[in-house]
PDB file of C-alpha atoms in Angstrom:
ATOM      1  CA  UNK W   1     -13.139  27.996  -7.096  1.00  0.00           C
ATOM      2  CA  UNK W   2     -13.303  27.694 -10.804  1.00  0.00           C
ATOM      3  CA  UNK W   3     -14.292  24.514 -13.242  1.00  0.00           C
ATOM      4  CA  UNK W   4     -11.733  24.048 -15.187  1.00  0.00           C
ATOM      5  CA  UNK W   5     -12.386  21.461 -18.001  1.00  0.00           C
ATOM      6  CA  UNK W   6      -9.135  19.625 -18.757  1.00  0.00           C
ATOM      7  CA  UNK W   7     -10.496  16.336 -19.570  1.00  0.00           C
ATOM      8  CA  UNK W   8     -13.500  14.378 -20.763  1.00  0.00           C
ATOM      9  CA  UNK W   9     -14.697  11.856 -18.394  1.00  0.00           C
ATOM     10  CA  UNK W  10     -16.458   8.841 -20.077  1.00  0.00           C
ATOM     11  CA  UNK W  11     -20.658   8.593 -19.027  1.00  0.00           C
ATOM     12  CA  UNK W  12     -21.274   5.159 -17.748  1.00  0.00           C
ATOM     13  CA  UNK W  13     -24.015   2.908 -16.383  1.00  0.00           C
ATOM     14  CA  UNK W  14     -24.209   0.737 -13.616  1.00  0.00           C
ATOM     15  CA  UNK W  15     -25.258  -2.940 -13.826  1.00  0.00           C
ATOM     16  CA  UNK W  16     -25.717  -6.163 -11.437  1.00  0.00           C
ATOM     17  CA  UNK W  17     -23.549  -9.310 -12.042  1.00  0.00           C
ATOM     18  CA  UNK W  18     -23.850 -12.223  -9.705  1.00  0.00           C
ATOM     19  CA  UNK W  19     -25.334  -9.403  -6.969  1.00  0.00           C
ATOM     20  CA  UNK W  20     -22.072  -7.200  -7.426  1.00  0.00           C
ATOM     21  CA  UNK W  21     -21.832  -3.784  -8.971  1.00  0.00           C
ATOM     22  CA  UNK W  22     -20.358  -3.299 -12.214  1.00  0.00           C
ATOM     23  CA  UNK W  23     -19.921  -0.171 -14.702  1.00  0.00           C
ATOM     24  CA  UNK W  24     -20.467  -0.489 -18.363  1.00  0.00           C
ATOM     25  CA  UNK W  25     -17.612   1.439 -19.303  1.00  0.00           C
ATOM     26  CA  UNK W  26     -17.608   1.851 -23.335  1.00  0.00           C
ATOM     27  CA  UNK W  27     -17.280  -1.819 -24.265  1.00  0.00           C
ATOM     28  CA  UNK W  28     -16.305  -3.068 -20.648  1.00  0.00           C
ATOM     29  CA  UNK W  29     -18.022  -4.569 -17.528  1.00  0.00           C
ATOM     30  CA  UNK W  30     -15.731  -3.586 -15.131  1.00  0.00           C
ATOM     31  CA  UNK W  31     -16.153  -4.112 -10.963  1.00  0.00           C
ATOM     32  CA  UNK W  32     -16.877  -1.644  -9.029  1.00  0.00           C
ATOM     33  CA  UNK W  33     -13.996  -0.192  -6.652  1.00  0.00           C
ATOM     34  CA  UNK W  34     -16.687  -1.045  -3.405  1.00  0.00           C
ATOM     35  CA  UNK W  35     -17.847  -4.532  -4.933  1.00  0.00           C
ATOM     36  CA  UNK W  36     -13.768  -5.548  -4.961  1.00  0.00           C
ATOM     37  CA  UNK W  37     -13.119  -3.725  -1.177  1.00  0.00           C
ATOM     38  CA  UNK W  38     -16.236  -5.611  -0.249  1.00  0.00           C
ATOM     39  CA  UNK W  39     -15.216  -9.150  -1.582  1.00  0.00           C
ATOM     40  CA  UNK W  40     -11.737  -8.837  -0.577  1.00  0.00           C
ATOM     41  CA  UNK W  41     -12.636  -7.585   3.095  1.00  0.00           C
ATOM     42  CA  UNK W  42     -10.519  -9.577   5.977  1.00  0.00           C
ATOM     43  CA  UNK W  43     -12.544 -12.229   8.110  1.00  0.00           C
ATOM     44  CA  UNK W  44     -12.064  -9.511  11.337  1.00  0.00           C
ATOM     45  CA  UNK W  45     -14.071  -7.225   9.410  1.00  0.00           C
ATOM     46  CA  UNK W  46     -16.611  -9.477   8.166  1.00  0.00           C
ATOM     47  CA  UNK W  47     -16.772 -10.446  12.165  1.00  0.00           C
ATOM     48  CA  UNK W  48     -17.019  -7.258  13.065  1.00  0.00           C
ATOM     49  CA  UNK W  49     -19.814  -6.167  11.000  1.00  0.00           C
ATOM     50  CA  UNK W  50     -22.043  -9.473  11.382  1.00  0.00           C
ATOM     51  CA  UNK W  51     -21.589  -8.665  15.410  1.00  0.00           C
ATOM     52  CA  UNK W  52     -22.715  -5.345  15.179  1.00  0.00           C
ATOM     53  CA  UNK W  53     -25.912  -6.693  13.223  1.00  0.00           C
ATOM     54  CA  UNK W  54     -26.345  -9.066  15.841  1.00  0.00           C
ATOM     55  CA  UNK W  55     -26.317  -6.525  18.226  1.00  0.00           C
ATOM     56  CA  UNK W  56     -28.639  -4.051  16.563  1.00  0.00           C
ATOM     57  CA  UNK W  57     -31.027  -6.569  15.223  1.00  0.00           C
ATOM     58  CA  UNK W  58     -31.654  -7.172  11.840  1.00  0.00           C
ATOM     59  CA  UNK W  59     -34.397  -4.966  11.233  1.00  0.00           C
ATOM     60  CA  UNK W  60     -32.835  -2.122  13.224  1.00  0.00           C
ATOM     61  CA  UNK W  61     -29.325  -2.759  11.623  1.00  0.00           C
ATOM     62  CA  UNK W  62     -31.361  -2.043   8.016  1.00  0.00           C
ATOM     63  CA  UNK W  63     -32.894   0.959   9.036  1.00  0.00           C
ATOM     64  CA  UNK W  64     -29.617   2.733  10.699  1.00  0.00           C
ATOM     65  CA  UNK W  65     -27.952   1.667   7.050  1.00  0.00           C
ATOM     66  CA  UNK W  66     -30.835   2.745   4.964  1.00  0.00           C
ATOM     67  CA  UNK W  67     -31.099   6.019   6.555  1.00  0.00           C
ATOM     68  CA  UNK W  68     -27.247   6.850   6.618  1.00  0.00           C
ATOM     69  CA  UNK W  69     -27.364   6.041   2.817  1.00  0.00           C
ATOM     70  CA  UNK W  70     -30.246   8.746   2.351  1.00  0.00           C
ATOM     71  CA  UNK W  71     -28.460  11.436   4.619  1.00  0.00           C
ATOM     72  CA  UNK W  72     -25.721  10.921   2.489  1.00  0.00           C
ATOM     73  CA  UNK W  73     -27.114  10.961  -1.140  1.00  0.00           C
ATOM     74  CA  UNK W  74     -28.338  14.091   0.100  1.00  0.00           C
ATOM     75  CA  UNK W  75     -25.602  15.726   1.351  1.00  0.00           C
ATOM     76  CA  UNK W  76     -23.876  14.740  -1.634  1.00  0.00           C
ATOM     77  CA  UNK W  77     -26.892  16.384  -4.048  1.00  0.00           C
ATOM     78  CA  UNK W  78     -26.569  19.428  -1.958  1.00  0.00           C
ATOM     79  CA  UNK W  79     -22.454  20.058  -2.378  1.00  0.00           C
ATOM     80  CA  UNK W  80     -22.425  19.232  -6.030  1.00  0.00           C
ATOM     81  CA  UNK W  81     -25.005  22.178  -6.301  1.00  0.00           C
ATOM     82  CA  UNK W  82     -22.995  24.569  -4.291  1.00  0.00           C
ATOM     83  CA  UNK W  83     -20.067  23.507  -6.751  1.00  0.00           C
ATOM     84  CA  UNK W  84     -22.000  24.165  -9.438  1.00  0.00           C
ATOM     85  CA  UNK W  85     -23.182  27.348  -8.454  1.00  0.00           C
ATOM     86  CA  UNK W  86     -27.121  26.147  -8.238  1.00  0.00           C
ATOM     87  CA  UNK W  87     -29.478  26.385  -5.516  1.00  0.00           C
ATOM     88  CA  UNK W  88     -31.124  23.430  -4.081  1.00  0.00           C
ATOM     89  CA  UNK W  89     -33.500  23.205  -1.309  1.00  0.00           C
ATOM     90  CA  UNK W  90     -35.162  19.882   0.555  1.00  0.00           C
ATOM     91  CA  UNK W  91     -37.186  20.944   3.591  1.00  0.00           C
ATOM     92  CA  UNK W  92     -38.150  17.226   4.903  1.00  0.00           C
ATOM     93  CA  UNK W  93     -35.951  16.543   8.078  1.00  0.00           C
ATOM     94  CA  UNK W  94     -33.298  14.451   6.376  1.00  0.00           C
ATOM     95  CA  UNK W  95     -32.966  17.563   3.830  1.00  0.00           C
ATOM     96  CA  UNK W  96     -32.429  20.174   6.942  1.00  0.00           C
ATOM     97  CA  UNK W  97     -30.069  17.791   8.586  1.00  0.00           C
ATOM     98  CA  UNK W  98     -27.599  16.895   5.225  1.00  0.00           C
ATOM     99  CA  UNK W  99     -27.956  20.876   4.605  1.00  0.00           C
ATOM    100  CA  UNK W 100     -26.152  21.636   7.775  1.00  0.00           C
ATOM    101  CA  UNK W 101     -24.008  19.055   7.120  1.00  0.00           C
ATOM    102  CA  UNK W 102     -23.188  20.072   3.817  1.00  0.00           C
ATOM    103  CA  UNK W 103     -22.510  23.522   5.223  1.00  0.00           C
ATOM    104  CA  UNK W 104     -19.578  22.134   7.305  1.00  0.00           C
ATOM    105  CA  UNK W 105     -17.805  20.658   4.392  1.00  0.00           C
ATOM    106  CA  UNK W 106     -18.402  23.653   2.691  1.00  0.00           C
ATOM    107  CA  UNK W 107     -17.371  25.949   5.279  1.00  0.00           C
ATOM    108  CA  UNK W 108     -14.068  23.905   6.564  1.00  0.00           C
ATOM    109  CA  UNK W 109     -13.293  22.003   3.618  1.00  0.00           C
ATOM    110  CA  UNK W 110     -14.125  23.603   0.694  1.00  0.00           C
ATOM    111  CA  UNK W 111     -13.994  26.837   0.894  1.00  0.00           C
ATOM    112  CA  UNK W 112     -10.383  28.494   0.170  1.00  0.00           C
ATOM    113  CA  UNK W 113      -9.093  24.932   0.171  1.00  0.00           C
ATOM    114  CA  UNK W 114     -10.521  23.565  -3.096  1.00  0.00           C
ATOM    115  CA  UNK W 115      -9.374  25.980  -5.961  1.00  0.00           C
ATOM    116  CA  UNK W 116     -10.284  24.088  -9.024  1.00  0.00           C
ATOM    117  CA  UNK W 117     -12.365  21.233  -9.983  1.00  0.00           C
ATOM    118  CA  UNK W 118     -12.055  19.285 -13.097  1.00  0.00           C
ATOM    119  CA  UNK W 119     -15.366  17.279 -12.511  1.00  0.00           C
ATOM    120  CA  UNK W 120     -17.824  16.572 -10.174  1.00  0.00           C
ATOM    121  CA  UNK W 121     -18.993  12.622  -9.617  1.00  0.00           C
ATOM    122  CA  UNK W 122     -16.440  11.429 -11.916  1.00  0.00           C
ATOM    123  CA  UNK W 123     -16.305   8.159 -13.710  1.00  0.00           C
ATOM    124  CA  UNK W 124     -12.910   6.819 -13.253  1.00  0.00           C
ATOM    125  CA  UNK W 125     -11.701   3.332 -14.671  1.00  0.00           C
ATOM    126  CA  UNK W 126      -8.713   1.142 -14.477  1.00  0.00           C
ATOM    127  CA  UNK W 127      -8.830  -0.427 -18.171  1.00  0.00           C
ATOM    128  CA  UNK W 128      -9.535  -4.142 -17.726  1.00  0.00           C
ATOM    129  CA  UNK W 129      -9.619  -4.096 -14.002  1.00  0.00           C
ATOM    130  CA  UNK W 130     -12.033  -1.627 -12.180  1.00  0.00           C
ATOM    131  CA  UNK W 131     -14.198   1.293 -12.259  1.00  0.00           C
ATOM    132  CA  UNK W 132     -15.600   3.737  -9.648  1.00  0.00           C
ATOM    133  CA  UNK W 133     -17.103   7.315  -9.203  1.00  0.00           C
ATOM    134  CA  UNK W 134     -15.377   9.978  -6.928  1.00  0.00           C
ATOM    135  CA  UNK W 135     -17.063  13.214  -6.168  1.00  0.00           C
ATOM    136  CA  UNK W 136     -14.078  15.815  -7.324  1.00  0.00           C
ATOM    137  CA  UNK W 137     -11.139  15.618  -9.315  1.00  0.00           C
ATOM    138  CA  UNK W 138      -9.202  19.086  -8.718  1.00  0.00           C
ATOM    139  CA  UNK W 139      -6.899  20.983  -6.895  1.00  0.00           C
ATOM    140  CA  UNK W 140      -6.921  20.928  -3.163  1.00  0.00           C
ATOM    141  CA  UNK W 141      -4.513  22.497  -1.266  1.00  0.00           C
ATOM    142  CA  UNK W 142      -2.485  23.349  -4.588  1.00  0.00           C
ATOM    143  CA  UNK W 143      -1.953  20.044  -5.336  1.00  0.00           C
ATOM    144  CA  UNK W 144      -3.698  17.641  -7.896  1.00  0.00           C
ATOM    145  CA  UNK W 145      -6.072  15.320  -5.499  1.00  0.00           C
ATOM    146  CA  UNK W 146      -8.777  13.182  -5.408  1.00  0.00           C
ATOM    147  CA  UNK W 147     -11.655  14.046  -2.908  1.00  0.00           C
ATOM    148  CA  UNK W 148     -13.974  12.341  -1.812  1.00  0.00           C
ATOM    149  CA  UNK W 149     -17.451  13.840   0.567  1.00  0.00           C
ATOM    150  CA  UNK W 150     -18.386  11.388   3.563  1.00  0.00           C
ATOM    151  CA  UNK W 151     -21.399  10.866   5.961  1.00  0.00           C
ATOM    152  CA  UNK W 152     -20.939   9.323   9.282  1.00  0.00           C
ATOM    153  CA  UNK W 153     -23.097   8.470  12.075  1.00  0.00           C
ATOM    154  CA  UNK W 154     -19.809   9.333  14.599  1.00  0.00           C
ATOM    155  CA  UNK W 155     -16.706  10.564  14.308  1.00  0.00           C
ATOM    156  CA  UNK W 156     -14.075   8.507  12.746  1.00  0.00           C
ATOM    157  CA  UNK W 157     -10.607   7.477  13.672  1.00  0.00           C
ATOM    158  CA  UNK W 158      -7.809   7.133  10.943  1.00  0.00           C
ATOM    159  CA  UNK W 159      -7.514   3.454  11.424  1.00  0.00           C
ATOM    160  CA  UNK W 160     -10.905   3.022  10.844  1.00  0.00           C
ATOM    161  CA  UNK W 161     -11.360   4.487   7.409  1.00  0.00           C
ATOM    162  CA  UNK W 162      -8.867   2.125   6.038  1.00  0.00           C
ATOM    163  CA  UNK W 163     -11.501   1.464   2.991  1.00  0.00           C
ATOM    164  CA  UNK W 164     -11.879   4.840   2.285  1.00  0.00           C
ATOM    165  CA  UNK W 165      -8.125   5.468   1.854  1.00  0.00           C
ATOM    166  CA  UNK W 166      -7.990   2.387  -0.898  1.00  0.00           C
ATOM    167  CA  UNK W 167     -11.146   3.998  -2.642  1.00  0.00           C
ATOM    168  CA  UNK W 168      -9.016   7.241  -3.014  1.00  0.00           C
ATOM    169  CA  UNK W 169      -5.722   5.308  -4.178  1.00  0.00           C
ATOM    170  CA  UNK W 170      -8.037   3.331  -6.802  1.00  0.00           C
ATOM    171  CA  UNK W 171      -9.308   6.529  -8.285  1.00  0.00           C
ATOM    172  CA  UNK W 172      -6.318   8.169  -8.147  1.00  0.00           C
ATOM    173  CA  UNK W 173      -4.284   5.164 -10.259  1.00  0.00           C
ATOM    174  CA  UNK W 174      -7.097   5.173 -12.422  1.00  0.00           C
ATOM    175  CA  UNK W 175      -6.798   8.940 -13.428  1.00  0.00           C
ATOM    176  CA  UNK W 176      -2.901   8.178 -13.468  1.00  0.00           C
ATOM    177  CA  UNK W 177      -3.753   5.511 -16.015  1.00  0.00           C
ATOM    178  CA  UNK W 178      -5.919   7.095 -18.133  1.00  0.00           C
ATOM    179  CA  UNK W 179      -5.227  10.544 -18.216  1.00  0.00           C
ATOM    180  CA  UNK W 180      -1.160  10.590 -17.833  1.00  0.00           C
ATOM    181  CA  UNK W 181      -1.768  12.862 -14.719  1.00  0.00           C
ATOM    182  CA  UNK W 182       0.498  12.380 -11.399  1.00  0.00           C
ATOM    183  CA  UNK W 183      -2.245  12.986  -8.712  1.00  0.00           C
ATOM    184  CA  UNK W 184      -0.648  11.673  -5.227  1.00  0.00           C
ATOM    185  CA  UNK W 185      -3.079  12.862  -2.641  1.00  0.00           C
ATOM    186  CA  UNK W 186      -6.177  12.025  -1.641  1.00  0.00           C
ATOM    187  CA  UNK W 187      -8.864  13.670   0.814  1.00  0.00           C
ATOM    188  CA  UNK W 188     -11.620  12.601   2.884  1.00  0.00           C
ATOM    189  CA  UNK W 189     -13.951  15.369   3.896  1.00  0.00           C
ATOM    190  CA  UNK W 190     -16.289  13.953   6.359  1.00  0.00           C
ATOM    191  CA  UNK W 191     -18.974  15.083   8.467  1.00  0.00           C
ATOM    192  CA  UNK W 192     -21.280  13.456  11.294  1.00  0.00           C
ATOM    193  CA  UNK W 193     -24.966  13.793  11.584  1.00  0.00           C
ATOM    194  CA  UNK W 194     -24.122  16.210  14.672  1.00  0.00           C
ATOM    195  CA  UNK W 195     -22.429  18.027  12.442  1.00  0.00           C
ATOM    196  CA  UNK W 196     -18.782  17.344  13.546  1.00  0.00           C
ATOM    197  CA  UNK W 197     -16.665  17.685  10.712  1.00  0.00           C
ATOM    198  CA  UNK W 198     -13.157  16.005   9.922  1.00  0.00           C
ATOM    199  CA  UNK W 199     -10.735  16.294   7.130  1.00  0.00           C
ATOM    200  CA  UNK W 200      -8.317  13.015   6.494  1.00  0.00           C
ATOM    201  CA  UNK W 201      -5.258  13.902   3.717  1.00  0.00           C
ATOM    202  CA  UNK W 202      -4.063  10.911   2.315  1.00  0.00           C
ATOM    203  CA  UNK W 203      -0.076  11.849   0.340  1.00  0.00           C
ATOM    204  CA  UNK W 204       3.086  10.674   0.060  1.00  0.00           C
ATOM    205  CA  UNK W 205       4.686   7.544   1.411  1.00  0.00           C
ATOM    206  CA  UNK W 206       1.364   6.562   3.127  1.00  0.00           C
ATOM    207  CA  UNK W 207      -0.732   7.105  -0.142  1.00  0.00           C
ATOM    208  CA  UNK W 208       1.862   5.424  -2.197  1.00  0.00           C
ATOM    209  CA  UNK W 209       1.492   2.750  -0.184  1.00  0.00           C
ATOM    210  CA  UNK W 210      -2.076   2.221  -0.176  1.00  0.00           C
ATOM    211  CA  UNK W 211      -1.885   2.093  -4.336  1.00  0.00           C
ATOM    212  CA  UNK W 212       0.314  -1.048  -3.599  1.00  0.00           C
ATOM    213  CA  UNK W 213      -2.455  -2.365  -1.302  1.00  0.00           C
ATOM    214  CA  UNK W 214      -5.074  -1.425  -3.491  1.00  0.00           C
ATOM    215  CA  UNK W 215      -3.294  -3.321  -6.319  1.00  0.00           C
ATOM    216  CA  UNK W 216      -2.930  -6.314  -4.066  1.00  0.00           C
ATOM    217  CA  UNK W 217      -6.595  -6.438  -3.367  1.00  0.00           C
ATOM    218  CA  UNK W 218      -7.360  -6.141  -7.163  1.00  0.00           C
ATOM    219  CA  UNK W 219      -5.193  -9.017  -7.735  1.00  0.00           C
ATOM    220  CA  UNK W 220      -6.630 -11.259  -5.010  1.00  0.00           C
ATOM    221  CA  UNK W 221     -10.012 -10.447  -6.128  1.00  0.00           C
ATOM    222  CA  UNK W 222      -9.650 -11.760  -9.643  1.00  0.00           C
ATOM    223  CA  UNK W 223      -8.085 -14.880  -7.886  1.00  0.00           C
ATOM    224  CA  UNK W 224     -11.298 -15.468  -6.264  1.00  0.00           C
TER     225      UNK W 224
END
């Protein structure tokens, strides 16, 4: 795979406005993609998350979420350094777990699949509407794609990752708007803490519908 600097991606900083994450891009303060998804989630999903927290207990639920977040951060760092051709070693227990997870994604989802990348941890924004950061923009299986890495405590089903799909659609729309591209493919590369790898590809009519659903969620957010 090779790095091809086709576009100048903006720098950004993050801030909290009314306890919601925003990106400062240029002169704009834009709500993040995850902020919009969280604010517009269905009542069913809210109830499901609340029920899970009740079953786990608040303290235990917080611990599980924090561990997953830290493991995900470590895994992302390893993957980014790999793509940049740099070494990285974390000998903590969490770091070693993240290393084996990253290796699954590298061997099964990156090598011989991601032939070219234009940027890593790329800030993308749709002027006046939203912003976010995606892991990779480039050529995946011979198509211009948005690629996100995810860690998980357990394997996913396609119907469980609607928000992941909408994230990819949001980033694709933003990239197409600002840079005049025609990205019509989103890819999630996921590994569980037990090293089970999954690839989810969204393209064609499914991805087109996801873009429309994302714009509906954006509209709903601004009406709140």
